[in-house]
């Protein structure tokens, strides 16, 4: 059972879109929390600022994966 679950997760993270979406979601939650509690921003402002920064992080992640893929000859 555990091997089946682990195998399906390994196949899921094989796709670049899934990895970028996971980076986007994780960084959005993290950066929104930082904006809310460390910067003491209101929730709507913290959410939008977190999303803006998370898009920059996910875009950087995507760019890094694309340049690594092209340089490796895949």
CSV table of C-alpha atoms in Angstrom, one decimal:
chain,number,residue,atom,x,y,z
A,1,UNK,CA,0.0,0.0,0.0
A,2,UNK,CA,2.7,2.5,0.9
A,3,UNK,CA,4.7,1.7,-2.1
A,4,UNK,CA,1.7,2.3,-4.3
A,5,UNK,CA,1.0,5.7,-2.8
A,6,UNK,CA,4.7,6.6,-3.0
A,7,UNK,CA,4.9,5.4,-6.6
A,8,UNK,CA,1.9,7.5,-7.7
A,9,UNK,CA,3.3,10.6,-6.0
A,10,UNK,CA,6.6,10.0,-7.8
A,11,UNK,CA,4.8,9.8,-11.1
A,12,UNK,CA,2.8,12.9,-10.2
A,13,UNK,CA,5.9,15.1,-9.5
A,14,UNK,CA,7.4,13.9,-12.8
A,15,UNK,CA,5.3,16.6,-14.5
A,16,UNK,CA,6.6,20.1,-14.6
A,17,UNK,CA,3.2,21.7,-14.3
A,18,UNK,CA,2.5,19.9,-11.0
A,19,UNK,CA,5.8,20.9,-9.5
A,20,UNK,CA,5.4,24.5,-10.5
A,21,UNK,CA,1.8,24.5,-9.1
A,22,UNK,CA,3.0,23.0,-5.8
A,23,UNK,CA,5.8,25.7,-5.6
A,24,UNK,CA,3.2,28.4,-6.3
A,25,UNK,CA,0.7,27.1,-3.7
A,26,UNK,CA,3.3,26.5,-1.0
A,27,UNK,CA,5.0,29.9,-1.5
A,28,UNK,CA,1.7,31.7,-1.6
A,29,UNK,CA,0.6,30.2,1.7
A,30,UNK,CA,4.1,30.9,3.3
A,31,UNK,CA,4.5,34.4,1.9
A,32,UNK,CA,0.9,35.4,2.9
A,33,UNK,CA,1.6,34.2,6.4
A,34,UNK,CA,4.8,36.3,6.5
A,35,UNK,CA,3.0,39.3,5.2
A,36,UNK,CA,0.2,38.9,7.7
A,37,UNK,CA,2.1,38.2,10.9
A,38,UNK,CA,5.6,39.6,10.4
A,39,UNK,CA,4.5,42.7,8.4
A,40,UNK,CA,1.2,43.0,10.3
A,41,UNK,CA,-0.8,43.6,7.1
A,42,UNK,CA,-4.5,43.2,6.7
A,43,UNK,CA,-5.7,39.9,5.2
A,44,UNK,CA,-6.7,41.2,1.8
A,45,UNK,CA,-3.4,43.0,1.3
A,46,UNK,CA,-1.4,40.1,2.7
A,47,UNK,CA,-3.1,37.7,0.3
A,48,UNK,CA,-2.5,39.9,-2.7
A,49,UNK,CA,1.1,40.6,-1.8
A,50,UNK,CA,1.7,37.0,-1.1
A,51,UNK,CA,0.3,36.0,-4.4
A,52,UNK,CA,2.4,38.5,-6.3
A,53,UNK,CA,5.6,37.3,-4.6
A,54,UNK,CA,4.6,33.6,-5.1
A,55,UNK,CA,4.1,34.2,-8.8
A,56,UNK,CA,7.6,35.6,-8.9
A,57,UNK,CA,9.0,32.6,-7.1
A,58,UNK,CA,7.0,30.1,-9.3
A,59,UNK,CA,8.1,31.9,-12.4
A,60,UNK,CA,11.7,31.7,-11.3
A,61,UNK,CA,11.3,28.0,-10.6
A,62,UNK,CA,9.7,27.4,-14.0
A,63,UNK,CA,12.5,29.3,-15.7
A,64,UNK,CA,15.2,27.3,-13.9
A,65,UNK,CA,13.6,24.1,-14.9
A,66,UNK,CA,13.2,25.1,-18.5
A,67,UNK,CA,16.9,26.2,-18.8
A,68,UNK,CA,18.1,23.0,-17.1
A,69,UNK,CA,15.9,20.9,-19.4
A,70,UNK,CA,17.3,22.6,-22.6
A,71,UNK,CA,21.0,22.4,-21.4
A,72,UNK,CA,20.7,18.7,-20.6
A,73,UNK,CA,19.5,17.9,-24.2
A,74,UNK,CA,16.1,16.4,-23.4
